[in-house]
XYZ file of C-alpha atoms in Angstrom:
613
model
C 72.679 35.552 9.671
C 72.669 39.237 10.035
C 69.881 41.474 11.358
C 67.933 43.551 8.448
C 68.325 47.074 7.455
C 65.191 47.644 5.228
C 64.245 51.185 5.388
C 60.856 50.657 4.524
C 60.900 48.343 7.889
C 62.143 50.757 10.387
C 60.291 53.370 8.982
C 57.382 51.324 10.041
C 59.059 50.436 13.671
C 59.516 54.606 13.839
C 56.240 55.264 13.269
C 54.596 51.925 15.716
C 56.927 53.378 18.844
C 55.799 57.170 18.489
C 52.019 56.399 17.891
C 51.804 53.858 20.256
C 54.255 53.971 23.050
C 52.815 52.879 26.346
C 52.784 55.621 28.852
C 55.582 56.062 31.482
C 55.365 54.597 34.799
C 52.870 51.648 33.114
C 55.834 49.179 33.261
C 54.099 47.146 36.274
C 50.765 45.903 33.999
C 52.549 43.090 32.142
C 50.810 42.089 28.965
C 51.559 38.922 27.207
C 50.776 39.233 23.349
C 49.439 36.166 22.785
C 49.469 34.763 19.268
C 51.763 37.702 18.736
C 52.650 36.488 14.905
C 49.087 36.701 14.178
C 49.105 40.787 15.068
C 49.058 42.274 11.548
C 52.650 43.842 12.594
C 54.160 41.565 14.523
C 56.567 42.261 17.148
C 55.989 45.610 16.784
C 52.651 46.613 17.738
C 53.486 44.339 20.647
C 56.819 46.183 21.409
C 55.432 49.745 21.264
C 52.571 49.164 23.361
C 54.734 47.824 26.466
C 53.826 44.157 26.313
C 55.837 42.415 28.711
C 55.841 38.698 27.070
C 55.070 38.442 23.209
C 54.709 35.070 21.720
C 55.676 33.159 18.594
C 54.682 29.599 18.069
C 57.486 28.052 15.631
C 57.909 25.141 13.540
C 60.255 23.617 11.805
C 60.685 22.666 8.565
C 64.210 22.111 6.457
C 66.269 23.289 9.437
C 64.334 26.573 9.857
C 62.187 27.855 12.321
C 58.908 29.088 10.712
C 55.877 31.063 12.875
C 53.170 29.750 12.420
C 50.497 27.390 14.363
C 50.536 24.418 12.017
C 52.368 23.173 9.049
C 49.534 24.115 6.619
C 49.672 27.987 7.601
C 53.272 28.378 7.238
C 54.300 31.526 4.658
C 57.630 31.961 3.291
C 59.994 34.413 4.643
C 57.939 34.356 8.280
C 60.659 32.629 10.375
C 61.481 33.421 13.794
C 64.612 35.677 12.765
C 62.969 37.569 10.234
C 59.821 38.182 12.504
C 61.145 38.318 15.861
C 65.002 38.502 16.308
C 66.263 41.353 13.632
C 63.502 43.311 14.603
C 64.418 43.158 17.980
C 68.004 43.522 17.478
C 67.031 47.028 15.565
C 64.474 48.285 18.183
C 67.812 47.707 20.580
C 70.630 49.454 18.495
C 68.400 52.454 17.648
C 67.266 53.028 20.819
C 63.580 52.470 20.155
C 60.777 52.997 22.195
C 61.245 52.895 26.148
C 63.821 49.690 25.526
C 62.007 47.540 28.441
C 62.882 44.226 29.013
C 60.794 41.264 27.796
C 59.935 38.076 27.274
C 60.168 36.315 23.738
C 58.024 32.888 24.402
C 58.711 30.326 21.905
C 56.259 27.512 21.611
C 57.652 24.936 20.012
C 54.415 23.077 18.142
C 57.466 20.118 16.607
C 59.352 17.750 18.339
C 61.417 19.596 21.251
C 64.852 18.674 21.338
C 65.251 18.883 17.152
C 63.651 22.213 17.663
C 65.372 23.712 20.549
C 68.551 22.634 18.862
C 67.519 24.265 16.124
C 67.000 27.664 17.814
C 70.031 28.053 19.568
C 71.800 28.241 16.040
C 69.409 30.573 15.172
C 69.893 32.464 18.221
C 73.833 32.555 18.334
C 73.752 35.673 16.063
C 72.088 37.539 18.435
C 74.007 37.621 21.452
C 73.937 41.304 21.916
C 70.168 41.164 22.444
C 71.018 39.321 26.003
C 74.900 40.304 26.729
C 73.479 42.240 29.639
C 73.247 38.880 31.724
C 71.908 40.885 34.994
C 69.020 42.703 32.889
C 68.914 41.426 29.145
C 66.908 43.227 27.035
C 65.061 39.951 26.133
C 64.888 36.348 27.966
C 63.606 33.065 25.564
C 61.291 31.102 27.446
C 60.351 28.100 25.567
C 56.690 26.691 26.001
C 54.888 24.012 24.316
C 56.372 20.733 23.486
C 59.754 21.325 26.029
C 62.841 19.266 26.758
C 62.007 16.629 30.281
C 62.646 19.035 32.889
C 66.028 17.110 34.072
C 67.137 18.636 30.660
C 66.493 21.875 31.359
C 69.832 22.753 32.592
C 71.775 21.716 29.163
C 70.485 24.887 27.966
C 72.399 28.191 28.203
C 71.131 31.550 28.963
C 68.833 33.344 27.773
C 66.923 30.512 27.513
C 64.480 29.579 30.375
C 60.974 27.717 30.664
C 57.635 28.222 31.001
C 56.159 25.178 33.914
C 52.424 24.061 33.652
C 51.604 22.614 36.603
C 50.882 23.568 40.396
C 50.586 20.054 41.272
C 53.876 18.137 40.194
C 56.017 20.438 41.913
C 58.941 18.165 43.236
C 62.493 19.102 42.712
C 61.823 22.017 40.343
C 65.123 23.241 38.538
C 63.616 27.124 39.476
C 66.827 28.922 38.458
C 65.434 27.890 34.434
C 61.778 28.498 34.770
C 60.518 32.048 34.329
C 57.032 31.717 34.869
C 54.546 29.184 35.044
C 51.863 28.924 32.357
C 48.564 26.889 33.123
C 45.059 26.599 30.743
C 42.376 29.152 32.480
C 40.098 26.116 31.235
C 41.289 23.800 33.627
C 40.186 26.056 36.550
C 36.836 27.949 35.357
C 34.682 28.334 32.554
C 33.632 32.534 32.743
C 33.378 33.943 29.527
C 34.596 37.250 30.687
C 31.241 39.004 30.945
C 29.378 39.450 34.602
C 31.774 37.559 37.233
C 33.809 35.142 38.447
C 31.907 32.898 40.433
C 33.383 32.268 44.162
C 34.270 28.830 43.860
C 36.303 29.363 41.016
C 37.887 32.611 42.525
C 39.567 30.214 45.321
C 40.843 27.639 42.579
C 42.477 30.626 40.351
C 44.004 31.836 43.497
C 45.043 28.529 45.036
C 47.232 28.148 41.521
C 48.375 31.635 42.373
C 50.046 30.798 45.410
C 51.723 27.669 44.089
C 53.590 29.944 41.660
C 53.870 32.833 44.011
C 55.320 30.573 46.805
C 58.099 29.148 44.344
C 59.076 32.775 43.367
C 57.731 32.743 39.997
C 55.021 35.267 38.237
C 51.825 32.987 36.378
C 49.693 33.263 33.318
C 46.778 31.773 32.764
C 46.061 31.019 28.724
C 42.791 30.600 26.826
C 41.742 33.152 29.312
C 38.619 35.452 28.513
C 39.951 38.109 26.423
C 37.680 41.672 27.485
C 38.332 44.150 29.637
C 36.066 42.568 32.501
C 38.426 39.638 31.992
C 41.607 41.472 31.971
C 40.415 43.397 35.159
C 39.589 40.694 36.759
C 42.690 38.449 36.261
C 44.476 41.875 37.178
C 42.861 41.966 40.856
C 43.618 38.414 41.461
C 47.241 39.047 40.966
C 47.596 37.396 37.703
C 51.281 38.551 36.783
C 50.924 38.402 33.031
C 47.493 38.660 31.046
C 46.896 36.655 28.315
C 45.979 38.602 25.483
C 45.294 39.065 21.459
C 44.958 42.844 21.778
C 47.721 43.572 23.911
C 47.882 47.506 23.403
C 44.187 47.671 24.027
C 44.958 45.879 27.444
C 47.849 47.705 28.271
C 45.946 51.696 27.819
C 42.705 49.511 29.766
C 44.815 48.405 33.021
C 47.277 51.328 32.776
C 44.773 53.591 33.161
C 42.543 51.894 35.908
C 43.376 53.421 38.884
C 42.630 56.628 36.975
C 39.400 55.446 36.563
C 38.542 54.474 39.870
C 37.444 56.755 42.229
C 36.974 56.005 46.083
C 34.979 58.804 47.944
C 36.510 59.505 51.104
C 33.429 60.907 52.910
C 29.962 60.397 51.842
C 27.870 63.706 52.830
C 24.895 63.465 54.332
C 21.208 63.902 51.684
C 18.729 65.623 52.756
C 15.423 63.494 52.423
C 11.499 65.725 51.318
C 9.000 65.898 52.962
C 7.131 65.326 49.635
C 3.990 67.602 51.063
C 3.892 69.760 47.975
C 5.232 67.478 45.515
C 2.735 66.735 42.558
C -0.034 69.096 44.132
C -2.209 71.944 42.042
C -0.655 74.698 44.486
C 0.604 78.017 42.949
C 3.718 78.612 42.176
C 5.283 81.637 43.579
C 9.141 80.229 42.863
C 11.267 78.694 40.416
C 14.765 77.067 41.147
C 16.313 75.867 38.104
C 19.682 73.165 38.804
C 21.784 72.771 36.247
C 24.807 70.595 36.341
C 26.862 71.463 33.749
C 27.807 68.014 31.414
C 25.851 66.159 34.214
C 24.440 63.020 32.563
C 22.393 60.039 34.016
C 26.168 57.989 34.250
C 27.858 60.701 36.121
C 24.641 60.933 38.160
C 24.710 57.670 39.439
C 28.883 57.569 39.998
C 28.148 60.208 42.627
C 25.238 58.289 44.074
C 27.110 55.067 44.316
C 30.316 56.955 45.543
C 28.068 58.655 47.966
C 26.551 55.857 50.314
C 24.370 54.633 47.150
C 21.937 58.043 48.054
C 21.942 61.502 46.797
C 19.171 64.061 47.368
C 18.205 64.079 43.708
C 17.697 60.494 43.845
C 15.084 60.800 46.655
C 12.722 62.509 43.969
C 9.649 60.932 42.448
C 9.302 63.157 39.404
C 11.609 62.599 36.681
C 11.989 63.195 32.830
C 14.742 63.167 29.791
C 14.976 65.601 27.213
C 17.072 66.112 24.346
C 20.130 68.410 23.768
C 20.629 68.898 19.998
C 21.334 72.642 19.051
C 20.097 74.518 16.009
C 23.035 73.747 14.117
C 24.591 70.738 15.601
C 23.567 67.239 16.929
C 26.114 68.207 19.839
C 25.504 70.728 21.492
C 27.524 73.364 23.218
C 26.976 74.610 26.378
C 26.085 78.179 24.986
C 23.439 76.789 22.657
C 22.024 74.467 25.712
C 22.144 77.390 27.952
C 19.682 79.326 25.305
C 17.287 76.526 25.044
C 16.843 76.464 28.849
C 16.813 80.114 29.226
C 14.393 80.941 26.311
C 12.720 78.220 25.123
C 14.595 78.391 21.785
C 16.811 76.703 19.740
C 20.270 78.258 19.080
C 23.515 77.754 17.368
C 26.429 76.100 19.256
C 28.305 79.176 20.628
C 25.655 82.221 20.289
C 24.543 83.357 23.739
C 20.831 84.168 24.138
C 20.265 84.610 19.767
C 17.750 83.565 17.770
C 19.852 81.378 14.692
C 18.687 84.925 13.141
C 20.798 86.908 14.991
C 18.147 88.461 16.876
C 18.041 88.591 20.602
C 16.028 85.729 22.583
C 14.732 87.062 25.477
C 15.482 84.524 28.658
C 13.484 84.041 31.779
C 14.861 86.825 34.199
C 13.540 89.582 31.080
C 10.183 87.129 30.138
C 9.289 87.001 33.748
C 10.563 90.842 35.213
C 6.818 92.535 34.314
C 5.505 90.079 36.487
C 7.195 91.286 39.576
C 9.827 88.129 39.271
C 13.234 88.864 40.787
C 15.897 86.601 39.200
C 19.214 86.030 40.360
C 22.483 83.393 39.164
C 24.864 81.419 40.658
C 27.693 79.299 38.993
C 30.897 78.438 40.048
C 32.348 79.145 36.803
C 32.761 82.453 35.596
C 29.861 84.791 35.608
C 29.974 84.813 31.959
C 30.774 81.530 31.255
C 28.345 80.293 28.548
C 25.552 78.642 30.976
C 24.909 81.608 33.457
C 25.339 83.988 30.695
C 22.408 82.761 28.441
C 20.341 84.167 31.272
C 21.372 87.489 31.095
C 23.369 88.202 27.562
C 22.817 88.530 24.314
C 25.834 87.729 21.886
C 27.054 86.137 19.107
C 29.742 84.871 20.179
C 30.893 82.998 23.867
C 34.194 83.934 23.426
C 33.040 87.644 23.290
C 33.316 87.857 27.322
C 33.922 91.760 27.300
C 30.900 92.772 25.965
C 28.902 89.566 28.029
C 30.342 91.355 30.845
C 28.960 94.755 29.401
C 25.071 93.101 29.574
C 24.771 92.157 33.266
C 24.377 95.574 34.198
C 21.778 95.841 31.354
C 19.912 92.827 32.611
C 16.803 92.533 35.232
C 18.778 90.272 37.004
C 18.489 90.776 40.694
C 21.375 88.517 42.155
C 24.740 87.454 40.765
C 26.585 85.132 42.792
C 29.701 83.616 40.868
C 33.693 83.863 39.699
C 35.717 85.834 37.092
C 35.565 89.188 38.506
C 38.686 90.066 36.232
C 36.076 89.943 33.522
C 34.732 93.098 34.290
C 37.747 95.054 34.695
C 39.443 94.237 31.704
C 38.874 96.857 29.101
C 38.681 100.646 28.297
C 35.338 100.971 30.362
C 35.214 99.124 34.505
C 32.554 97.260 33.725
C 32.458 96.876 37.925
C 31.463 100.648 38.093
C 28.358 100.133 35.294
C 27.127 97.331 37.714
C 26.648 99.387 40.899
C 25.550 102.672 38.549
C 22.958 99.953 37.424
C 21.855 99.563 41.315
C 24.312 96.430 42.149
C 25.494 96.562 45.758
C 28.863 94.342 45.518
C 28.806 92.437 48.983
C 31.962 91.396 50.115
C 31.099 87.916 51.265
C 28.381 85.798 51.235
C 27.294 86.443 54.574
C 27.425 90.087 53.675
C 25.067 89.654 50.216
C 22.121 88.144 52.548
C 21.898 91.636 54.821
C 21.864 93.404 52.005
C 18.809 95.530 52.047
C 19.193 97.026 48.286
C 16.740 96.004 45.542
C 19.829 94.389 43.922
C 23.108 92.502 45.422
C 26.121 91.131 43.541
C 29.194 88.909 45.193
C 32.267 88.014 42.774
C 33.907 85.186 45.020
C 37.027 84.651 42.846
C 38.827 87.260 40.737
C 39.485 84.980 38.312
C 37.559 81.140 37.868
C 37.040 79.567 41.212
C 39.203 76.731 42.199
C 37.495 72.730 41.919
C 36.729 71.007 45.120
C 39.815 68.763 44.836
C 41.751 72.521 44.580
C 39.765 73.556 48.355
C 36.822 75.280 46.978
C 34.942 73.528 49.952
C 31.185 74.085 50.637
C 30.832 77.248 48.370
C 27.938 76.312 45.851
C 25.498 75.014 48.390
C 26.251 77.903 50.434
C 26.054 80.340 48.007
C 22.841 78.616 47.235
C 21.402 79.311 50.207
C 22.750 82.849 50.655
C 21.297 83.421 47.040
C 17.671 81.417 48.179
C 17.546 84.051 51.441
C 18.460 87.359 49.441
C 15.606 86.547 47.549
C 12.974 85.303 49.392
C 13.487 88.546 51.811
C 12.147 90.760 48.779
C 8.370 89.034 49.433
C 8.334 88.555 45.352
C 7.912 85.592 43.293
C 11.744 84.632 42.305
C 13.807 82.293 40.031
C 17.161 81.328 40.768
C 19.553 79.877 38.447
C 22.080 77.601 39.954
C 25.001 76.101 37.975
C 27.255 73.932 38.881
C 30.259 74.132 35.972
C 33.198 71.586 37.361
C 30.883 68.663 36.124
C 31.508 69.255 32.819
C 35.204 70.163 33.679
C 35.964 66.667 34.948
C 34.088 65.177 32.117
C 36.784 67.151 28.977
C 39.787 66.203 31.326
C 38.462 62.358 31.858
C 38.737 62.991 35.601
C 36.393 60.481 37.546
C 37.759 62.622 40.877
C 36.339 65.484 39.602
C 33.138 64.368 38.159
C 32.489 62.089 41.280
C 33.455 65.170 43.379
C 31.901 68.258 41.660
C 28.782 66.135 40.934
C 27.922 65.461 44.899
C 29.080 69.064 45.892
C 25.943 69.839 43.347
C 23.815 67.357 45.370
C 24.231 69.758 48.714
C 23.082 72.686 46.578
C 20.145 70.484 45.420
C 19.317 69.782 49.164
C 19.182 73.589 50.104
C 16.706 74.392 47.392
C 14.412 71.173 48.154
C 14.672 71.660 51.918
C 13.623 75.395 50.947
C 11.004 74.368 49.143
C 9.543 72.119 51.618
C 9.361 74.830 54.304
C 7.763 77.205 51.482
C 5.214 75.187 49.901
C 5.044 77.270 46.672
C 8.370 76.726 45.086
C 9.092 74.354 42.069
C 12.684 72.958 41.765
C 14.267 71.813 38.422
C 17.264 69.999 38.503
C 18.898 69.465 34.223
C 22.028 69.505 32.728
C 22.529 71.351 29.490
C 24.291 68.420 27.984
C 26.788 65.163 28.871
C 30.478 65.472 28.975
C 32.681 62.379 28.234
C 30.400 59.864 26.748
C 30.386 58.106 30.646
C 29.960 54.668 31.263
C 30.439 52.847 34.591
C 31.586 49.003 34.104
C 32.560 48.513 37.917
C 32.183 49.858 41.639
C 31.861 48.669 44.775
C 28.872 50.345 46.810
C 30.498 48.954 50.004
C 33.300 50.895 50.399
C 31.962 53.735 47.757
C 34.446 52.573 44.697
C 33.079 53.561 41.558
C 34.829 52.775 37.803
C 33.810 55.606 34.833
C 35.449 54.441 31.165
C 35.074 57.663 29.011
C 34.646 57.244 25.657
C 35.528 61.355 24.551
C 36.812 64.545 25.473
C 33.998 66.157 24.266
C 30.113 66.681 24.676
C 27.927 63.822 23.382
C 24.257 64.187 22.400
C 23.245 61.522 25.266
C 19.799 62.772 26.369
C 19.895 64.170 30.569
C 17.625 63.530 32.927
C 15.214 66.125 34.271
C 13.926 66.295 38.311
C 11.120 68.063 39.332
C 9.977 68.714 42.954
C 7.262 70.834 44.557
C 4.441 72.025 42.774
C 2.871 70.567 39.619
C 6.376 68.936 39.435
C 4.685 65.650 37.638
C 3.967 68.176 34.822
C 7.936 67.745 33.716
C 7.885 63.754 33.422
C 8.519 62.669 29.627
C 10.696 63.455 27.288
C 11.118 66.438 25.152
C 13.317 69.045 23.673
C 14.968 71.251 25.840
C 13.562 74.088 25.077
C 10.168 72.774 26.358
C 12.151 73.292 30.266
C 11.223 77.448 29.522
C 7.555 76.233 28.059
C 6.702 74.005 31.022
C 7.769 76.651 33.576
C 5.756 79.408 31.570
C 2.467 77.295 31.672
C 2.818 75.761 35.243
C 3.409 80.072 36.487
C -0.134 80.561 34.850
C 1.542 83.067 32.303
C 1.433 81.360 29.080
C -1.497 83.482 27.444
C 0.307 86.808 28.161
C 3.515 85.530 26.140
């Protein structure tokens, strides 16, 4: 019998081992394709995605071994060789895909010593598949109706045994069994959803160390098959998981410790006094949050990574509101931006435009002839598309030269951010039209809060500030409160925008580090404007997002020791609605939901300056 050369076959094998080769350094999460024959591409799909057992069940019929499960489902031409040996013999002689070593379990479902005489004619063809004794590219382990065990040695390599038991263990012949295989059945019922209970945690792990302690990896079979199950079975040092969807199981395990996130040290919340909260008092201030791509899942990851507490989660007043754009049911963070800024609906990408093309005028211009100063902070770029729908008017977001150009033009009183190449690129210094529009450019932060000028600018990067995980340290709640005490001193009403941009970073790169990190770094900004606000009495804080980043969901964590799981489910912004906190004055006026855009009509009424719009 020799191995196949089909073209149309390998073409097929090409195109399996490019789209789904597993990633390198995976190798460790073995997966055991069980059923394998069932797999519309059998072998194959297996193969490709790293699997580190496959199985065929075989039967046979007029001395040939068939795949199948029973006699009634048998189909010509699916034999053992034609499934599972020639394609294996061609993955091996054109080098295909990352050429690891596995498993090929054979469960014989006829009588075993016909059978197993049977394949090792059909294996002697193959000897190149195994003529590396020391590390063969593939090992038969025969399950299923097996040879007595005092037989086992009459067989030649490569062919070993699986053993299914942990209790008759007496005078094992080890050196020809490769694993031991037991029914997940026999030791629990889960159905892979919620937990393991305890009791049969210590039965699964008793039958662990029976195979352990002989030297020999386990799998369990009629396992749950989810990824709750396939974690699970993971942590309790199951060495191969059982599995109808093996490439699915290998990218789930593979990427796990991607996914989870321990947080080294929890910061310490700040907790309100609550004395203004929900009251009728005037408000003199507005502090607007925003955590850029921060929805309610990446919210709670840095709560429960965080000593279960955040500051945010202290507050009583809470909305949702929705994020659509004027042109999109995702929005951008441009068109988001707009809506918070001007109470208007934009398309993804414009910065502070009506769909029109005409300007939209933001808060810092809607709320400058009533003796308002307004200031920024972000730790993105100063004209990154959230702090620049509160001061620009373009187009475009990619247009950053001529955002640049409209700072100076603004009302804005405060800038506090990165990107200070930004505005020096160009034929005109954009740097010199800020201070000839009455910016004094501090030097540090510490500087910016003695300034004494009307107006007080701080670049703290030249180009985009680095994350937290790249030492950007304590810079955003600092810079909030440097930004809080520049403009307070001024004895005017204020509003402060505060971004917080790495949020939405972490969430496009699938970084739980980052979100988990960036996310309570913006809960220490939140603290310094509530703890503000409770010595002032008369200013409202806001804490939004403009939209969510990643489609987050959080299957696991461990509050104890501040573990937290995130699954993403896109690179991209979703049109999840985000949560809205209020605090301070008439702050149960924002509970609901709504549009965005009703963020800019809220404030408007709630500052007693809705009938002069």
């Amino acid at each position: 019998m020799k191995p196949s050369k089909n073209a149309s076959f390998l073409t097929i094998a090409c195109w399996l081992i490019t789209c789904l080769a597993a990633p390198l350094g995976a190798q460790d999460i073995n997966i055991h394709s069980h059923n394998d024959y069932l797999q519309q591409i059998p072998f194959w799909e297996a193969y490709a995605s790293g699997t580190a057992s496959i199985e065929a069940d075989v039967i046979l019929r007029n001395d040939t071994l068939f795949v199948a499960h029973e006699k009634e489902s048998i189909r010509t031409g699916h034999t053992l060789s034609s499934l599972y040996l020639e394609p294996m013999v061609q993955a091996k002689r054109l080098q295909l895909g990352s050429l690891h070593p596995f498993i090929l379990l054979v469960d014989f479902k006829t009588e075993a010593y016909a059978t197993m005489h049977q394949l090792l004619k059909e294996l002697e063809p193959y000897q190149e598949l195994w003529e590396d004794r020391e590390h063969p590219f593939v090992k038969i382990v025969i399950s299923g109706n097996r040879p007595e065990k005092k037989d086992y040695h009459r067989y030649p390599f490569p062919v070993f045994f699986d053993y299914q038991s942990v209790e008759d263990t007496e005078s094992l012949p080890l050196d020809k069994i490769e694993l031991f295989s037991l029914s997940f059945r026999s030791f629990s019922q889960w159905n892979g959803k919620g937990r393991l209970i305890d009791s049969d945690i210590v039965q699964l792990k008793e039958a662990i160390r029976v195979a352990h302690q002989f030297g020999k990896p386990i799998r369990f079979w009629a396992t749950p098959d989810s990824k709750t199950a396939w974690k699970a079975l993971h942590e309790l040092g199951v060495d191969y998981i059982n599995t109808d969807h093996p490439g699915a199981a290998k990218s789930y395990l593979s990427s796990l410790q991607n996914r989870l996130y321990t947080h080294p040290t929890p910061r310490e919340i700040y907790r309100p006094t609550f004395e203004s909260d929900g009251t009728d008092r005037r408000v003199k201030n507005v502090i607007l949050l925003i955590g850029d791509g921060n929805g309610l899942a990446q919210l709670s990851a840095a709560m429960y990574a965080n000593n279960n507490q955040l500051t945010l989660t202290q507050l009583k007043n809470l909305g949702l509101i929705k994020t659509q754009s004027a042109d999109d049911f995702t929005t951008d963070s441009a068109a988001a931006g707009t809506a918070l800024a001007s109470g208007q609906k934009a398309k993804n990408r414009s910065i502070g435009m009506h769909p029109d093309g005409t300007p939209a005028a933001n808060l810092p211009e809607y709320l400058a002839p009533y003796g308002f100063n307004s200031g920024i902070i972000t730790t993105d770029h100063l004209t990154g598309a959230t702090p620049a729908a509160f001061f620009a008017h373009q187009p475009e977001r990619d247009l950053t030269r001529n955002i640049a150009s409209d700072l100076a033009k603004s009302p804005l009183s405060l800038f506090i951010g990165g990107g200070k190449i930004d505005f020096l690129d160009g034929e005109t210094i954009e740097l010199e039209n800020l201070e000839k529009s009455g910016f004094i450019l501090a030097s540090s932060l510490r500087d910016l809060v003695t300034q004494k000028g009307a107006k007080a600018g701080y670049f703290a990067s030249n180009q985009g500030l680095p994350k937290i995980s790249g030492g950007r340290r304590d810079f955003l709640p600092e810079a909030t409160k440097a930004g809080i005490d520049f403009l307070n001193s001024k004895d005017q009403p204020f509003f402060l925008m505060i971004e917080s941009a790495y949020i939405d970073s972490g969430g496009h790169a699938n970084e739980v580090g980052t979100v988990i990190n960036e996310g309570i770094d913006f809960d220490q900004a939140v603290a310094e404007a509530v703890r503000f606000a409770d010595g002032d009495g008369h200013t409202l804080v806001l804490i939004t997002a403009d939209h969510e980043t990643g489609g987050v969901t959080i299957p696991q964590g461990n509050t104890a020791d501040n573990t937290v799981e995130l699954e993403f489910s896109t690179e991209d912004h979703t049109g999840l609605m985000v949560p809205v906190f209020a605090y301070g004055p008439h702050s149960h006026k924002f509970r609901g939901v709504y549009e965005n855009t009703e963020i800019f009509s809220k404030l408007i009424k709630v500052l007693e300056l809705e009938s002069s719009r």
